[in-house]
XYZ file of C-alpha atoms in Angstrom:
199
model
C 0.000 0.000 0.000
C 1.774 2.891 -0.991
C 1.792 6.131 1.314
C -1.012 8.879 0.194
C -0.389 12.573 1.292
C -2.903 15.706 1.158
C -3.040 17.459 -2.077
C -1.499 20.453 0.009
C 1.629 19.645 1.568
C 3.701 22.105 4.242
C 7.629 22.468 3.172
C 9.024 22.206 6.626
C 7.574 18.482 6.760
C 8.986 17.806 3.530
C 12.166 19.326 4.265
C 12.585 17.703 7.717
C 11.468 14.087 6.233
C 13.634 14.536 3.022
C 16.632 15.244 5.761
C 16.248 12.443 7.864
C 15.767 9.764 5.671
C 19.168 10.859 3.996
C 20.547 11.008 7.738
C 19.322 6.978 8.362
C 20.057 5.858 4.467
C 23.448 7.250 4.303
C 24.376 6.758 8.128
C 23.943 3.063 7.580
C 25.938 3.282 4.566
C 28.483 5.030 6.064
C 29.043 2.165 8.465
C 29.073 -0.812 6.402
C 32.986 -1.290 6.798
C 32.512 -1.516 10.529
C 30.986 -5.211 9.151
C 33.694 -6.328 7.201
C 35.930 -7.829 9.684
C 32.995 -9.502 12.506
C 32.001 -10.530 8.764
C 34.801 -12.312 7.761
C 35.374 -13.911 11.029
C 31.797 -15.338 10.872
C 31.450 -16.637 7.802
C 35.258 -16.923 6.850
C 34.426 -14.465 3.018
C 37.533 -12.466 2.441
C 37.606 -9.079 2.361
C 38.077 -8.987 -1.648
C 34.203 -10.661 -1.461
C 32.731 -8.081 0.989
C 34.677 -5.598 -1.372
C 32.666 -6.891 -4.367
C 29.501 -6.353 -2.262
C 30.183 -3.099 -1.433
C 31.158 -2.473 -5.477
C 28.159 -3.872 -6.698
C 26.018 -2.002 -4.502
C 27.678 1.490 -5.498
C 27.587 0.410 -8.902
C 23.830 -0.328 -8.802
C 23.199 3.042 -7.411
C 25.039 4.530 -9.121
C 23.359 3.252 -12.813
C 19.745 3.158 -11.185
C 19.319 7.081 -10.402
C 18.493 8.159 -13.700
C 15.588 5.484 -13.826
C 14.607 5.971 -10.414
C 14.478 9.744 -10.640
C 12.354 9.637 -13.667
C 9.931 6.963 -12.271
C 9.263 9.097 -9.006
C 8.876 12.007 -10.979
C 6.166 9.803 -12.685
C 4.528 8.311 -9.440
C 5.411 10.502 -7.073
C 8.746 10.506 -4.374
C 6.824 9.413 -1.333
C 5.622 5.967 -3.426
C 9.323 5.281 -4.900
C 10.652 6.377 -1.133
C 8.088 3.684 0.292
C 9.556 1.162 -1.936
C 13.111 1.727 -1.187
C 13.254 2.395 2.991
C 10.968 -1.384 2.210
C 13.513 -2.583 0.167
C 16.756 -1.426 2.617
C 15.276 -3.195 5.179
C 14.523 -6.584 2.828
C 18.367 -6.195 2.205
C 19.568 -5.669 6.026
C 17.570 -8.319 7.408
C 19.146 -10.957 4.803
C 22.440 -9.560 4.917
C 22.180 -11.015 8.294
C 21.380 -14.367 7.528
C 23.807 -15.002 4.762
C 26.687 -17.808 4.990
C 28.722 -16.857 2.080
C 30.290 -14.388 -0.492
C 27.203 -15.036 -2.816
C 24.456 -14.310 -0.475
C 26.384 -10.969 0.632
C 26.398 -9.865 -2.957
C 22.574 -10.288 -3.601
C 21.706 -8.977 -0.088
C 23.938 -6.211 0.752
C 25.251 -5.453 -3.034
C 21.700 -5.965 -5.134
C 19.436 -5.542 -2.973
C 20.507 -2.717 -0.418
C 22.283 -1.486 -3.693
C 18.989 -0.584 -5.744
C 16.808 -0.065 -2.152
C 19.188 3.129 -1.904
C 18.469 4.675 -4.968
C 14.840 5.355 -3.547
C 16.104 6.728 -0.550
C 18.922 8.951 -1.049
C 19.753 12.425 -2.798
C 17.965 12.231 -6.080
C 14.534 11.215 -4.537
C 14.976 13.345 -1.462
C 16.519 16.280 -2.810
C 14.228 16.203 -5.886
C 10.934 16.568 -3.259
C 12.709 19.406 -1.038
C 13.434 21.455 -4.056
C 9.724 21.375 -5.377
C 8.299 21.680 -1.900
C 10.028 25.464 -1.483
C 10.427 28.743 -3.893
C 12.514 28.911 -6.501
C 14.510 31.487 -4.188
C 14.993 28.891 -1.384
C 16.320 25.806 -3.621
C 19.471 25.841 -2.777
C 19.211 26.135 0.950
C 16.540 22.911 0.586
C 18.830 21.037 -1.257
C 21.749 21.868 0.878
C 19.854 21.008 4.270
C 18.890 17.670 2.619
C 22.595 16.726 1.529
C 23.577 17.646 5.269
C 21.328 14.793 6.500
C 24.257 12.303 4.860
C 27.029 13.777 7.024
C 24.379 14.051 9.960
C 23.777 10.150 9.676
C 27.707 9.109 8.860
C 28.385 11.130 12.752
C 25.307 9.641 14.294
C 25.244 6.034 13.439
C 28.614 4.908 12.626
C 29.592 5.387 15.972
C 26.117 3.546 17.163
C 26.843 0.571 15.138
C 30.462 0.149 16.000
C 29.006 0.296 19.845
C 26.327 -2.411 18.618
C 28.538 -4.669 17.145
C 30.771 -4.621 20.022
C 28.272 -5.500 22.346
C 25.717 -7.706 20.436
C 27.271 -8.893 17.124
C 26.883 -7.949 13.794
C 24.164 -9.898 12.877
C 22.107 -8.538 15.549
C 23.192 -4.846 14.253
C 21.935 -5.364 10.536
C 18.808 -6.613 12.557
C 18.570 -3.591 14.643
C 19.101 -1.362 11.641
C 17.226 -3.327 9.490
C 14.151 -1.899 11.798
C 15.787 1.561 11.541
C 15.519 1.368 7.736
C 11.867 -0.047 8.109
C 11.140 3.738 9.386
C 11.710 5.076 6.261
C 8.752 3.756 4.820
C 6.892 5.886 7.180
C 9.416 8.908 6.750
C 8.296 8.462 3.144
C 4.413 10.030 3.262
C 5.787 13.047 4.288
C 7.526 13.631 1.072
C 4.599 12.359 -0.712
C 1.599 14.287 -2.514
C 1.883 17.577 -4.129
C 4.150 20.137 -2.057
C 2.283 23.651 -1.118
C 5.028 25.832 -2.824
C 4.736 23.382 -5.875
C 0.843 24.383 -6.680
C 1.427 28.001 -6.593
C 4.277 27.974 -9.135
């Protein structure tokens, strides 16, 4: 069920929703290296597999945005948003399942790889900018980009204290539910923005 919004939305709830779920998609981005060595310890992949993970995923996201962009501008930012923080989770909670170098390529790589193209800069910084003035675009899409460096010094530190004390399975779990919130995060980017109906 994808997330409906009024017709009439207010910019400071699309700016502050836009922000943070930048802050939680890149933050747990950010600390995906923390995993590599609890990972190869655990299920004995070297660090040239979790590499390949890690190179898929950018390389997925990095290829998807165009097509992504295009099909939120089609269906709207909160739907695709839905989809991905959905998707991020899908990806976190197998990530910590997997047993070998293959799983952690379509878990973390694939799937987390094209979950974050919903969730990142072009689909949050796309909704801020049409939910202010012309005037203001810059400062929207400058508060959203923040929300990356906001997440990389809130939750890389959280998940290296997570890992420490409960394992990194349980962390992808825990963050796995952190991602889940997105999907909520994701209505109030969603619908037509305020500014955007008197331009």
């Amino acid at each position: 069920m994808s997330p409906k919004a009024p017709a009439s939305r207010n910019p400071w709830i699309v700016l502050i929703c836009a922000a943070t779920l930048v802050t939680i998609a890149m933050g747990i981005r950010q600390s995906f290296g923390l995993f590599l060595r609890p990972i190869q310890q655990d299920i004995g992949v070297d660090s040239a597999a979790f590499g390949l993970a890690i190179a898929v995923q950018n390389l997925i996201l990095g290829l998807a945005q165009p097509v992504i962009g295009a099909l939120a501008d089609r269906m709207g930012a909160g739907r695709v948003a839905a989809v991905g923080g959905a998707l991020y989770a899908l990806g976190l909670a197998l990530t910590a399942g997997v047993s070998g170098a293959l799983g952690l390529n379509l878990t973390l790589g694939v799937l987390v790889g094209f979950a974050m193209t919903g969730v990142t800069f072009v689909i949050a910084i796309g909704a801020a900018v049409r939910a202010v003035p012309a005037e203001k675009r810059g400062l929207a899409a400058g508060i959203v980009t923040a929300g990356g460096s906001v997440g990389q010094f809130l939750l890389v530190p959280i998940a290296q204290g997570l890992i420490g004390g409960f394992g990194w399975r349980e962390t992808m779990l825990i963050y796995a539910a952190l991602a889940a919130t997105m999907v909520l995060l994701a209505i109030g980017i969603a619908g037509k923005p305020r500014a955007a109906q008197t331009t």
